[in-house]
Amino acid sequence: GDSVTQMEGPVTLSEEAFLTINCTYTATGYPSLFWYVQYPGEGLQLLLKATKADDKGSNKGFEATYRKETTSFHLEKGSVQVSDSAVYFCALSSGGANNLFFGTGTRLTVIP
Amino acid sequence: DAMVIQNPRYQVTQFGKPVTLSCSQTLNHNVMYWYQQKSSQAPKLLFHYYDKDFNNEADTPDNFQSRRPNTSFCFLDIRSPGLGDAAMYLCATRPWGNRGDEQFFGPGTRLTVL
Protein backbone atom coordinates (compact mmCIF):
# COMPACT_ATOMS: atom_id res chain seq x y z
CA GLY A 1 0.00 0.00 0.00
CA ASP A 2 0.90 3.66 -0.17
CA SER A 3 3.16 4.96 2.58
CA VAL A 4 5.56 7.73 3.53
CA THR A 5 8.77 7.33 5.49
CA GLN A 6 10.05 10.46 7.11
CA MET A 7 13.25 11.33 8.90
CA GLU A 8 12.78 10.96 12.61
CA GLY A 9 13.36 13.89 14.89
CA PRO A 10 13.60 15.88 16.84
CA VAL A 11 15.91 18.17 14.92
CA THR A 12 17.56 21.11 16.68
CA LEU A 13 19.39 23.74 14.66
CA SER A 14 20.89 27.12 15.28
CA GLU A 15 19.39 30.11 13.52
CA GLU A 16 20.63 30.49 9.92
CA ALA A 17 21.67 26.84 9.67
CA PHE A 18 20.80 24.70 6.65
CA LEU A 19 17.84 22.35 7.01
CA THR A 20 17.15 19.03 5.34
CA ILE A 21 14.30 16.72 6.33
CA ASN A 22 14.29 13.49 4.37
CA CYS A 23 11.10 11.96 3.00
CA THR A 24 10.69 8.89 0.82
CA TYR A 25 7.50 7.32 -0.39
CA THR A 26 6.00 4.11 -1.70
CA ALA A 27 3.03 4.39 -4.00
CA THR A 28 1.30 2.68 -6.86
CA GLY A 29 0.63 5.06 -9.69
CA TYR A 30 1.65 8.70 -9.67
CA PRO A 31 1.10 10.40 -6.33
CA SER A 32 1.03 14.08 -5.52
CA LEU A 33 3.43 15.02 -2.74
CA PHE A 34 3.05 17.58 0.01
CA TRP A 35 4.80 19.11 2.97
CA TYR A 36 2.55 20.34 5.75
CA VAL A 37 3.64 22.34 8.79
CA GLN A 38 2.00 22.32 12.21
CA TYR A 39 2.77 25.06 14.69
CA PRO A 40 2.13 24.40 18.40
CA GLY A 41 -1.57 24.05 19.18
CA GLU A 42 -2.60 24.62 15.56
CA GLY A 43 -3.93 22.62 12.65
CA LEU A 44 -1.90 21.69 9.59
CA GLN A 45 -0.97 24.26 6.96
CA LEU A 46 0.19 23.38 3.49
CA LEU A 47 3.81 24.46 3.07
CA LEU A 48 4.42 23.30 -0.50
CA LYS A 49 3.42 20.64 -2.99
CA ALA A 50 4.44 18.94 -6.24
CA THR A 51 2.15 17.00 -8.52
CA LYS A 52 4.51 15.30 -10.96
CA ALA A 53 8.07 14.09 -11.32
CA ASP A 54 10.79 16.77 -11.35
CA ASP A 55 8.40 19.45 -10.09
CA LYS A 56 9.86 21.68 -7.42
CA GLY A 57 7.58 23.08 -4.75
CA SER A 58 8.69 26.19 -2.90
CA ASN A 59 7.31 28.55 -0.29
CA LYS A 60 8.75 30.81 2.45
CA GLY A 61 12.30 29.78 1.55
CA PHE A 62 11.52 26.06 1.75
CA GLU A 63 11.95 23.82 -1.29
CA ALA A 64 11.36 20.20 -2.19
CA THR A 65 11.80 18.40 -5.52
CA TYR A 66 9.70 15.40 -6.59
CA ARG A 67 12.28 12.73 -7.47
CA LYS A 68 10.64 9.72 -9.06
CA GLU A 69 13.90 7.82 -9.56
CA THR A 70 14.66 7.88 -5.84
CA THR A 71 11.00 8.12 -4.69
CA SER A 72 11.94 11.09 -2.54
CA PHE A 73 10.65 14.55 -1.64
CA HIS A 74 13.21 15.99 0.76
CA LEU A 75 12.49 19.34 2.38
CA GLU A 76 15.28 21.95 2.42
CA LYS A 77 15.80 25.50 3.59
CA GLY A 78 19.03 27.41 3.30
CA SER A 79 18.75 29.49 6.46
CA VAL A 80 16.25 28.62 9.18
CA GLN A 81 14.71 31.10 11.59
CA VAL A 82 13.37 30.70 15.11
CA SER A 83 9.87 31.14 13.66
CA ASP A 84 10.35 27.94 11.62
CA SER A 85 10.15 25.86 14.80
CA ALA A 86 7.24 23.48 14.20
CA VAL A 87 6.41 19.90 13.25
CA TYR A 88 6.77 19.09 9.55
CA PHE A 89 4.77 16.32 7.87
CA CYS A 90 5.48 14.80 4.49
CA ALA A 91 2.39 13.39 2.78
CA LEU A 92 1.18 11.87 -0.46
CA SER A 93 -2.17 11.53 -2.13
CA SER A 94 -2.96 9.05 -4.82
CA GLY A 95 -5.70 7.01 -6.33
CA GLY A 96 -9.29 7.93 -6.86
CA ALA A 97 -9.98 8.79 -3.24
CA ASN A 98 -7.04 11.21 -2.94
CA ASN A 99 -6.73 10.50 0.74
CA LEU A 100 -3.57 11.80 2.37
CA PHE A 101 -0.97 9.40 3.73
CA PHE A 102 1.23 11.14 6.29
CA GLY A 103 4.72 10.48 7.52
CA THR A 104 5.28 10.42 11.26
CA GLY A 105 6.31 14.07 11.42
CA THR A 106 9.62 15.74 12.29
CA ARG A 107 9.82 18.26 15.09
CA LEU A 108 12.18 21.13 14.30
CA THR A 109 13.47 23.48 16.97
CA VAL A 110 15.54 26.48 15.93
CA ILE A 111 17.52 28.17 18.66
CA PRO A 112 18.78 31.76 18.49
CA ASP B 1 -11.34 34.98 4.05
CA ALA B 2 -12.57 31.55 3.08
CA MET B 3 -11.67 29.08 5.76
CA VAL B 4 -12.29 25.97 7.80
CA ILE B 5 -13.62 26.63 11.30
CA GLN B 6 -13.73 24.20 14.18
CA ASN B 7 -15.65 24.68 17.40
CA PRO B 8 -14.88 24.50 20.16
CA ARG B 9 -11.07 24.71 20.13
CA TYR B 10 -10.92 22.89 23.45
CA GLN B 11 -13.49 20.40 24.70
CA VAL B 12 -13.54 18.59 28.01
CA THR B 13 -15.88 15.67 28.55
CA GLN B 14 -16.32 12.89 31.04
CA PHE B 15 -15.63 9.23 30.45
CA GLY B 16 -18.66 7.78 28.66
CA LYS B 17 -20.45 11.11 28.14
CA PRO B 18 -21.34 11.73 24.47
CA VAL B 19 -19.64 14.66 22.82
CA THR B 20 -20.03 16.41 19.46
CA LEU B 21 -17.36 18.36 17.63
CA SER B 22 -18.27 20.67 14.79
CA CYS B 23 -16.62 21.85 11.61
CA SER B 24 -17.81 24.44 9.14
CA GLN B 25 -16.28 25.71 5.92
CA THR B 26 -16.78 28.69 3.67
CA LEU B 27 -14.73 27.18 0.82
CA ASN B 28 -17.71 25.35 -0.71
CA HIS B 29 -15.62 22.20 -1.03
CA ASN B 30 -17.34 18.92 -1.78
CA VAL B 31 -15.05 16.70 0.25
CA MET B 32 -14.69 16.88 4.03
CA TYR B 33 -12.47 14.79 6.30
CA TRP B 34 -12.13 14.05 9.99
CA TYR B 35 -8.75 13.08 11.42
CA GLN B 36 -7.65 12.05 14.88
CA GLN B 37 -4.18 13.15 15.93
CA LYS B 38 -2.67 11.86 19.15
CA SER B 39 0.32 13.47 20.77
CA SER B 40 3.49 13.33 18.63
CA GLN B 41 1.77 11.24 15.95
CA ALA B 42 0.63 11.79 12.41
CA PRO B 43 -3.05 12.51 11.77
CA LYS B 44 -5.12 9.37 11.29
CA LEU B 45 -8.08 9.49 8.93
CA LEU B 46 -11.37 8.51 10.56
CA PHE B 47 -13.81 9.12 7.69
CA HIS B 48 -14.62 11.42 4.84
CA TYR B 49 -17.54 12.61 2.74
CA TYR B 50 -17.86 13.15 -0.97
CA ASP B 51 -20.83 15.49 -0.77
CA LYS B 52 -23.22 13.34 1.28
CA ASP B 53 -21.55 10.06 0.38
CA PHE B 54 -20.02 8.81 3.66
CA ASN B 55 -16.80 6.78 3.64
CA ASN B 56 -15.66 5.11 6.84
CA GLU B 57 -12.08 3.93 7.28
CA ALA B 58 -11.93 0.21 8.07
CA ASP B 59 -10.28 0.66 11.47
CA THR B 60 -12.40 3.56 12.73
CA PRO B 61 -14.15 2.42 15.93
CA ASP B 62 -17.95 2.21 15.93
CA ASN B 63 -17.86 4.70 18.80
CA PHE B 64 -17.18 7.42 16.22
CA GLN B 65 -20.00 8.65 14.03
CA SER B 66 -20.37 11.58 11.69
CA ARG B 67 -23.09 13.72 10.15
CA ARG B 68 -22.99 16.15 7.27
CA PRO B 69 -26.33 17.97 7.03
CA ASN B 70 -25.17 20.26 4.22
CA THR B 71 -22.06 21.26 2.26
CA SER B 72 -20.88 23.71 4.90
CA PHE B 73 -21.16 21.69 8.09
CA CYS B 74 -19.83 18.40 9.35
CA PHE B 75 -20.05 16.91 12.85
CA LEU B 76 -18.07 14.27 14.67
CA ASP B 77 -20.00 12.41 17.37
CA ILE B 78 -18.20 10.31 19.93
CA ARG B 79 -20.89 8.21 21.56
CA SER B 80 -19.01 6.99 24.64
CA PRO B 81 -15.60 8.61 24.92
CA GLY B 82 -12.87 6.62 26.57
CA LEU B 83 -9.56 7.86 27.93
CA GLY B 84 -7.90 6.66 24.74
CA ASP B 85 -10.01 9.06 22.67
CA ALA B 86 -8.27 12.09 24.11
CA ALA B 87 -6.62 13.70 21.09
CA MET B 88 -6.67 16.60 18.67
CA TYR B 89 -9.44 16.23 16.09
CA LEU B 90 -8.80 17.87 12.75
CA CYS B 91 -11.31 18.70 10.07
CA ALA B 92 -10.16 19.22 6.49
CA THR B 93 -11.76 20.00 3.13
CA ARG B 94 -10.85 19.55 -0.51
CA PRO B 95 -12.57 20.48 -3.76
CA TRP B 96 -13.78 17.58 -5.87
CA GLY B 97 -11.62 16.44 -8.74
CA ASN B 98 -8.04 17.57 -9.37
CA ARG B 99 -5.91 15.11 -7.47
CA GLY B 100 -3.23 17.72 -7.00
CA ASP B 101 -5.40 19.88 -4.79
CA GLU B 102 -4.33 19.95 -1.22
CA GLN B 103 -6.53 19.52 1.81
CA PHE B 104 -7.36 22.63 3.84
CA PHE B 105 -7.26 22.06 7.56
CA GLY B 106 -9.06 23.74 10.40
CA PRO B 107 -7.26 24.66 13.65
CA GLY B 108 -8.43 21.51 15.39
CA THR B 109 -10.37 20.70 18.56
CA ARG B 110 -8.39 19.32 21.46
CA LEU B 111 -10.51 16.81 23.36
CA THR B 112 -9.79 15.95 26.98
CA VAL B 113 -11.56 12.99 28.59
CA LEU B 114 -11.73 12.97 32.39
PDB file of C-alpha atoms in Angstrom:
ATOM      1  CA  GLY A   1       0.000   0.000   0.000  1.00  0.00           C
ATOM      2  CA  ASP A   2       0.898   3.657  -0.174  1.00  0.00           C
ATOM      3  CA  SER A   3       3.163   4.963   2.576  1.00  0.00           C
ATOM      4  CA  VAL A   4       5.559   7.730   3.535  1.00  0.00           C
ATOM      5  CA  THR A   5       8.772   7.333   5.492  1.00  0.00           C
ATOM      6  CA  GLN A   6      10.053  10.462   7.110  1.00  0.00           C
ATOM      7  CA  MET A   7      13.250  11.330   8.900  1.00  0.00           C
ATOM      8  CA  GLU A   8      12.785  10.958  12.605  1.00  0.00           C
ATOM      9  CA  GLY A   9      13.365  13.889  14.892  1.00  0.00           C
ATOM     10  CA  PRO A  10      13.598  15.883  16.844  1.00  0.00           C
ATOM     11  CA  VAL A  11      15.915  18.174  14.921  1.00  0.00           C
ATOM     12  CA  THR A  12      17.564  21.109  16.678  1.00  0.00           C
ATOM     13  CA  LEU A  13      19.386  23.745  14.656  1.00  0.00           C
ATOM     14  CA  SER A  14      20.894  27.124  15.280  1.00  0.00           C
ATOM     15  CA  GLU A  15      19.392  30.108  13.525  1.00  0.00           C
ATOM     16  CA  GLU A  16      20.632  30.493   9.921  1.00  0.00           C
ATOM     17  CA  ALA A  17      21.665  26.838   9.673  1.00  0.00           C
ATOM     18  CA  PHE A  18      20.800  24.698   6.646  1.00  0.00           C
ATOM     19  CA  LEU A  19      17.838  22.354   7.013  1.00  0.00           C
ATOM     20  CA  THR A  20      17.148  19.025   5.337  1.00  0.00           C
ATOM     21  CA  ILE A  21      14.304  16.724   6.333  1.00  0.00           C
ATOM     22  CA  ASN A  22      14.285  13.492   4.368  1.00  0.00           C
ATOM     23  CA  CYS A  23      11.105  11.957   3.001  1.00  0.00           C
ATOM     24  CA  THR A  24      10.692   8.886   0.824  1.00  0.00           C
ATOM     25  CA  TYR A  25       7.497   7.315  -0.392  1.00  0.00           C
ATOM     26  CA  THR A  26       6.000   4.106  -1.701  1.00  0.00           C
ATOM     27  CA  ALA A  27       3.027   4.388  -3.999  1.00  0.00           C
ATOM     28  CA  THR A  28       1.299   2.682  -6.859  1.00  0.00           C
ATOM     29  CA  GLY A  29       0.632   5.063  -9.692  1.00  0.00           C
ATOM     30  CA  TYR A  30       1.647   8.702  -9.673  1.00  0.00           C
ATOM     31  CA  PRO A  31       1.098  10.398  -6.328  1.00  0.00           C
ATOM     32  CA  SER A  32       1.031  14.083  -5.522  1.00  0.00           C
ATOM     33  CA  LEU A  33       3.435  15.019  -2.738  1.00  0.00           C
ATOM     34  CA  PHE A  34       3.052  17.582   0.008  1.00  0.00           C
ATOM     35  CA  TRP A  35       4.804  19.108   2.968  1.00  0.00           C
ATOM     36  CA  TYR A  36       2.550  20.339   5.754  1.00  0.00           C
ATOM     37  CA  VAL A  37       3.643  22.339   8.794  1.00  0.00           C
ATOM     38  CA  GLN A  38       1.997  22.319  12.212  1.00  0.00           C
ATOM     39  CA  TYR A  39       2.770  25.062  14.694  1.00  0.00           C
ATOM     40  CA  PRO A  40       2.131  24.402  18.399  1.00  0.00           C
ATOM     41  CA  GLY A  41      -1.570  24.047  19.179  1.00  0.00           C
ATOM     42  CA  GLU A  42      -2.596  24.620  15.558  1.00  0.00           C
ATOM     43  CA  GLY A  43      -3.931  22.616  12.651  1.00  0.00           C
ATOM     44  CA  LEU A  44      -1.905  21.691   9.589  1.00  0.00           C
ATOM     45  CA  GLN A  45      -0.967  24.257   6.965  1.00  0.00           C
ATOM     46  CA  LEU A  46       0.188  23.385   3.491  1.00  0.00           C
ATOM     47  CA  LEU A  47       3.806  24.459   3.070  1.00  0.00           C
ATOM     48  CA  LEU A  48       4.424  23.297  -0.503  1.00  0.00           C
ATOM     49  CA  LYS A  49       3.421  20.640  -2.995  1.00  0.00           C
ATOM     50  CA  ALA A  50       4.438  18.939  -6.238  1.00  0.00           C
ATOM     51  CA  THR A  51       2.145  16.998  -8.515  1.00  0.00           C
ATOM     52  CA  LYS A  52       4.512  15.302 -10.958  1.00  0.00           C
ATOM     53  CA  ALA A  53       8.068  14.086 -11.325  1.00  0.00           C
ATOM     54  CA  ASP A  54      10.788  16.775 -11.352  1.00  0.00           C
ATOM     55  CA  ASP A  55       8.395  19.449 -10.090  1.00  0.00           C
ATOM     56  CA  LYS A  56       9.857  21.682  -7.417  1.00  0.00           C
ATOM     57  CA  GLY A  57       7.577  23.078  -4.747  1.00  0.00           C
ATOM     58  CA  SER A  58       8.689  26.189  -2.895  1.00  0.00           C
ATOM     59  CA  ASN A  59       7.312  28.548  -0.285  1.00  0.00           C
ATOM     60  CA  LYS A  60       8.750  30.815   2.451  1.00  0.00           C
ATOM     61  CA  GLY A  61      12.299  29.784   1.546  1.00  0.00           C
ATOM     62  CA  PHE A  62      11.521  26.061   1.746  1.00  0.00           C
ATOM     63  CA  GLU A  63      11.953  23.825  -1.287  1.00  0.00           C
ATOM     64  CA  ALA A  64      11.362  20.197  -2.193  1.00  0.00           C
ATOM     65  CA  THR A  65      11.800  18.395  -5.520  1.00  0.00           C
ATOM     66  CA  TYR A  66       9.702  15.399  -6.595  1.00  0.00           C
ATOM     67  CA  ARG A  67      12.279  12.727  -7.471  1.00  0.00           C
ATOM     68  CA  LYS A  68      10.643   9.722  -9.063  1.00  0.00           C
ATOM     69  CA  GLU A  69      13.899   7.823  -9.564  1.00  0.00           C
ATOM     70  CA  THR A  70      14.662   7.883  -5.841  1.00  0.00           C
ATOM     71  CA  THR A  71      11.004   8.121  -4.687  1.00  0.00           C
ATOM     72  CA  SER A  72      11.943  11.085  -2.536  1.00  0.00           C
ATOM     73  CA  PHE A  73      10.650  14.548  -1.641  1.00  0.00           C
ATOM     74  CA  HIS A  74      13.208  15.986   0.758  1.00  0.00           C
ATOM     75  CA  LEU A  75      12.490  19.342   2.378  1.00  0.00           C
ATOM     76  CA  GLU A  76      15.280  21.946   2.416  1.00  0.00           C
ATOM     77  CA  LYS A  77      15.799  25.502   3.586  1.00  0.00           C
ATOM     78  CA  GLY A  78      19.026  27.407   3.302  1.00  0.00           C
ATOM     79  CA  SER A  79      18.750  29.491   6.455  1.00  0.00           C
ATOM     80  CA  VAL A  80      16.249  28.622   9.178  1.00  0.00           C
ATOM     81  CA  GLN A  81      14.707  31.097  11.590  1.00  0.00           C
ATOM     82  CA  VAL A  82      13.367  30.702  15.110  1.00  0.00           C
ATOM     83  CA  SER A  83       9.875  31.143  13.662  1.00  0.00           C
ATOM     84  CA  ASP A  84      10.348  27.941  11.615  1.00  0.00           C
ATOM     85  CA  SER A  85      10.146  25.862  14.801  1.00  0.00           C
ATOM     86  CA  ALA A  86       7.239  23.475  14.205  1.00  0.00           C
ATOM     87  CA  VAL A  87       6.409  19.902  13.246  1.00  0.00           C
ATOM     88  CA  TYR A  88       6.771  19.092   9.549  1.00  0.00           C
ATOM     89  CA  PHE A  89       4.769  16.316   7.870  1.00  0.00           C
ATOM     90  CA  CYS A  90       5.480  14.796   4.491  1.00  0.00           C
ATOM     91  CA  ALA A  91       2.392  13.386   2.785  1.00  0.00           C
ATOM     92  CA  LEU A  92       1.184  11.868  -0.456  1.00  0.00           C
ATOM     93  CA  SER A  93      -2.169  11.532  -2.126  1.00  0.00           C
ATOM     94  CA  SER A  94      -2.961   9.052  -4.825  1.00  0.00           C
ATOM     95  CA  GLY A  95      -5.705   7.013  -6.332  1.00  0.00           C
ATOM     96  CA  GLY A  96      -9.294   7.930  -6.863  1.00  0.00           C
ATOM     97  CA  ALA A  97      -9.984   8.790  -3.244  1.00  0.00           C
ATOM     98  CA  ASN A  98      -7.044  11.207  -2.936  1.00  0.00           C
ATOM     99  CA  ASN A  99      -6.727  10.496   0.740  1.00  0.00           C
ATOM    100  CA  LEU A 100      -3.572  11.798   2.366  1.00  0.00           C
ATOM    101  CA  PHE A 101      -0.967   9.398   3.728  1.00  0.00           C
ATOM    102  CA  PHE A 102       1.233  11.143   6.286  1.00  0.00           C
ATOM    103  CA  GLY A 103       4.721  10.477   7.523  1.00  0.00           C
ATOM    104  CA  THR A 104       5.282  10.419  11.260  1.00  0.00           C
ATOM    105  CA  GLY A 105       6.315  14.074  11.416  1.00  0.00           C
ATOM    106  CA  THR A 106       9.622  15.741  12.289  1.00  0.00           C
ATOM    107  CA  ARG A 107       9.821  18.265  15.090  1.00  0.00           C
ATOM    108  CA  LEU A 108      12.180  21.133  14.298  1.00  0.00           C
ATOM    109  CA  THR A 109      13.466  23.481  16.970  1.00  0.00           C
ATOM    110  CA  VAL A 110      15.535  26.483  15.930  1.00  0.00           C
ATOM    111  CA  ILE A 111      17.524  28.175  18.663  1.00  0.00           C
ATOM    112  CA  PRO A 112      18.777  31.763  18.488  1.00  0.00           C
TER     113      PRO A 112
ATOM    114  CA  ASP B   1     -11.339  34.982   4.050  1.00  0.00           C
ATOM    115  CA  ALA B   2     -12.568  31.549   3.081  1.00  0.00           C
ATOM    116  CA  MET B   3     -11.668  29.083   5.757  1.00  0.00           C
ATOM    117  CA  VAL B   4     -12.293  25.966   7.804  1.00  0.00           C
ATOM    118  CA  ILE B   5     -13.619  26.626  11.301  1.00  0.00           C
ATOM    119  CA  GLN B   6     -13.732  24.200  14.182  1.00  0.00           C
ATOM    120  CA  ASN B   7     -15.653  24.675  17.396  1.00  0.00           C
ATOM    121  CA  PRO B   8     -14.877  24.497  20.156  1.00  0.00           C
ATOM    122  CA  ARG B   9     -11.067  24.710  20.128  1.00  0.00           C
ATOM    123  CA  TYR B  10     -10.919  22.891  23.452  1.00  0.00           C
ATOM    124  CA  GLN B  11     -13.490  20.397  24.702  1.00  0.00           C
ATOM    125  CA  VAL B  12     -13.545  18.587  28.009  1.00  0.00           C
ATOM    126  CA  THR B  13     -15.882  15.674  28.551  1.00  0.00           C
ATOM    127  CA  GLN B  14     -16.317  12.887  31.042  1.00  0.00           C
ATOM    128  CA  PHE B  15     -15.633   9.233  30.449  1.00  0.00           C
ATOM    129  CA  GLY B  16     -18.658   7.781  28.658  1.00  0.00           C
ATOM    130  CA  LYS B  17     -20.453  11.108  28.136  1.00  0.00           C
ATOM    131  CA  PRO B  18     -21.337  11.732  24.475  1.00  0.00           C
ATOM    132  CA  VAL B  19     -19.641  14.662  22.816  1.00  0.00           C
ATOM    133  CA  THR B  20     -20.028  16.405  19.456  1.00  0.00           C
ATOM    134  CA  LEU B  21     -17.357  18.362  17.632  1.00  0.00           C
ATOM    135  CA  SER B  22     -18.268  20.666  14.792  1.00  0.00           C
ATOM    136  CA  CYS B  23     -16.623  21.846  11.611  1.00  0.00           C
ATOM    137  CA  SER B  24     -17.805  24.438   9.136  1.00  0.00           C
ATOM    138  CA  GLN B  25     -16.285  25.709   5.922  1.00  0.00           C
ATOM    139  CA  THR B  26     -16.777  28.695   3.666  1.00  0.00           C
ATOM    140  CA  LEU B  27     -14.735  27.175   0.822  1.00  0.00           C
ATOM    141  CA  ASN B  28     -17.712  25.353  -0.710  1.00  0.00           C
ATOM    142  CA  HIS B  29     -15.621  22.203  -1.030  1.00  0.00           C
ATOM    143  CA  ASN B  30     -17.342  18.916  -1.776  1.00  0.00           C
ATOM    144  CA  VAL B  31     -15.050  16.699   0.254  1.00  0.00           C
ATOM    145  CA  MET B  32     -14.692  16.876   4.031  1.00  0.00           C
ATOM    146  CA  TYR B  33     -12.465  14.788   6.295  1.00  0.00           C
ATOM    147  CA  TRP B  34     -12.131  14.048   9.988  1.00  0.00           C
ATOM    148  CA  TYR B  35      -8.750  13.080  11.416  1.00  0.00           C
ATOM    149  CA  GLN B  36      -7.651  12.052  14.878  1.00  0.00           C
ATOM    150  CA  GLN B  37      -4.179  13.146  15.935  1.00  0.00           C
ATOM    151  CA  LYS B  38      -2.672  11.862  19.151  1.00  0.00           C
ATOM    152  CA  SER B  39       0.325  13.466  20.768  1.00  0.00           C
ATOM    153  CA  SER B  40       3.490  13.331  18.634  1.00  0.00           C
ATOM    154  CA  GLN B  41       1.775  11.245  15.949  1.00  0.00           C
ATOM    155  CA  ALA B  42       0.626  11.795  12.405  1.00  0.00           C
ATOM    156  CA  PRO B  43      -3.051  12.508  11.766  1.00  0.00           C
ATOM    157  CA  LYS B  44      -5.118   9.370  11.289  1.00  0.00           C
ATOM    158  CA  LEU B  45      -8.079   9.489   8.926  1.00  0.00           C
ATOM    159  CA  LEU B  46     -11.369   8.512  10.559  1.00  0.00           C
ATOM    160  CA  PHE B  47     -13.808   9.116   7.688  1.00  0.00           C
ATOM    161  CA  HIS B  48     -14.618  11.418   4.837  1.00  0.00           C
ATOM    162  CA  TYR B  49     -17.535  12.613   2.737  1.00  0.00           C
ATOM    163  CA  TYR B  50     -17.858  13.146  -0.969  1.00  0.00           C
ATOM    164  CA  ASP B  51     -20.826  15.486  -0.766  1.00  0.00           C
ATOM    165  CA  LYS B  52     -23.219  13.340   1.278  1.00  0.00           C
ATOM    166  CA  ASP B  53     -21.548  10.064   0.381  1.00  0.00           C
ATOM    167  CA  PHE B  54     -20.025   8.810   3.657  1.00  0.00           C
ATOM    168  CA  ASN B  55     -16.799   6.779   3.642  1.00  0.00           C
ATOM    169  CA  ASN B  56     -15.660   5.113   6.836  1.00  0.00           C
ATOM    170  CA  GLU B  57     -12.081   3.933   7.278  1.00  0.00           C
ATOM    171  CA  ALA B  58     -11.933   0.213   8.072  1.00  0.00           C
ATOM    172  CA  ASP B  59     -10.285   0.663  11.466  1.00  0.00           C
ATOM    173  CA  THR B  60     -12.405   3.563  12.730  1.00  0.00           C
ATOM    174  CA  PRO B  61     -14.152   2.420  15.925  1.00  0.00           C
ATOM    175  CA  ASP B  62     -17.948   2.206  15.934  1.00  0.00           C
ATOM    176  CA  ASN B  63     -17.861   4.703  18.798  1.00  0.00           C
ATOM    177  CA  PHE B  64     -17.178   7.415  16.225  1.00  0.00           C
ATOM    178  CA  GLN B  65     -19.999   8.653  14.033  1.00  0.00           C
ATOM    179  CA  SER B  66     -20.371  11.583  11.687  1.00  0.00           C
ATOM    180  CA  ARG B  67     -23.091  13.723  10.150  1.00  0.00           C
ATOM    181  CA  ARG B  68     -22.986  16.149   7.267  1.00  0.00           C
ATOM    182  CA  PRO B  69     -26.331  17.972   7.030  1.00  0.00           C
ATOM    183  CA  ASN B  70     -25.170  20.264   4.218  1.00  0.00           C
ATOM    184  CA  THR B  71     -22.065  21.264   2.263  1.00  0.00           C
ATOM    185  CA  SER B  72     -20.879  23.712   4.897  1.00  0.00           C
ATOM    186  CA  PHE B  73     -21.157  21.694   8.089  1.00  0.00           C
ATOM    187  CA  CYS B  74     -19.827  18.396   9.353  1.00  0.00           C
ATOM    188  CA  PHE B  75     -20.053  16.910  12.847  1.00  0.00           C
ATOM    189  CA  LEU B  76     -18.073  14.272  14.674  1.00  0.00           C
ATOM    190  CA  ASP B  77     -20.001  12.410  17.374  1.00  0.00           C
ATOM    191  CA  ILE B  78     -18.195  10.306  19.933  1.00  0.00           C
ATOM    192  CA  ARG B  79     -20.886   8.214  21.563  1.00  0.00           C
ATOM    193  CA  SER B  80     -19.011   6.986  24.637  1.00  0.00           C
ATOM    194  CA  PRO B  81     -15.602   8.607  24.924  1.00  0.00           C
ATOM    195  CA  GLY B  82     -12.866   6.619  26.567  1.00  0.00           C
ATOM    196  CA  LEU B  83      -9.564   7.860  27.933  1.00  0.00           C
ATOM    197  CA  GLY B  84      -7.902   6.663  24.737  1.00  0.00           C
ATOM    198  CA  ASP B  85     -10.010   9.056  22.671  1.00  0.00           C
ATOM    199  CA  ALA B  86      -8.274  12.094  24.106  1.00  0.00           C
ATOM    200  CA  ALA B  87      -6.617  13.697  21.088  1.00  0.00           C
ATOM    201  CA  MET B  88      -6.668  16.598  18.671  1.00  0.00           C
ATOM    202  CA  TYR B  89      -9.439  16.228  16.087  1.00  0.00           C
ATOM    203  CA  LEU B  90      -8.798  17.875  12.755  1.00  0.00           C
ATOM    204  CA  CYS B  91     -11.313  18.702  10.068  1.00  0.00           C
ATOM    205  CA  ALA B  92     -10.162  19.224   6.489  1.00  0.00           C
ATOM    206  CA  THR B  93     -11.757  20.000   3.133  1.00  0.00           C
ATOM    207  CA  ARG B  94     -10.846  19.550  -0.509  1.00  0.00           C
ATOM    208  CA  PRO B  95     -12.568  20.479  -3.758  1.00  0.00           C
ATOM    209  CA  TRP B  96     -13.777  17.582  -5.870  1.00  0.00           C
ATOM    210  CA  GLY B  97     -11.616  16.437  -8.743  1.00  0.00           C
ATOM    211  CA  ASN B  98      -8.040  17.566  -9.370  1.00  0.00           C
ATOM    212  CA  ARG B  99      -5.906  15.108  -7.468  1.00  0.00           C
ATOM    213  CA  GLY B 100      -3.226  17.723  -6.999  1.00  0.00           C
ATOM    214  CA  ASP B 101      -5.402  19.877  -4.792  1.00  0.00           C
ATOM    215  CA  GLU B 102      -4.329  19.946  -1.216  1.00  0.00           C
ATOM    216  CA  GLN B 103      -6.527  19.518   1.813  1.00  0.00           C
ATOM    217  CA  PHE B 104      -7.357  22.628   3.837  1.00  0.00           C
ATOM    218  CA  PHE B 105      -7.256  22.065   7.563  1.00  0.00           C
ATOM    219  CA  GLY B 106      -9.065  23.742  10.402  1.00  0.00           C
ATOM    220  CA  PRO B 107      -7.255  24.659  13.648  1.00  0.00           C
ATOM    221  CA  GLY B 108      -8.427  21.505  15.391  1.00  0.00           C
ATOM    222  CA  THR B 109     -10.368  20.699  18.561  1.00  0.00           C
ATOM    223  CA  ARG B 110      -8.387  19.324  21.456  1.00  0.00           C
ATOM    224  CA  LEU B 111     -10.509  16.809  23.360  1.00  0.00           C
ATOM    225  CA  THR B 112      -9.789  15.949  26.982  1.00  0.00           C
ATOM    226  CA  VAL B 113     -11.557  12.987  28.592  1.00  0.00           C
ATOM    227  CA  LEU B 114     -11.725  12.972  32.390  1.00  0.00           C
TER     228      LEU B 114
END
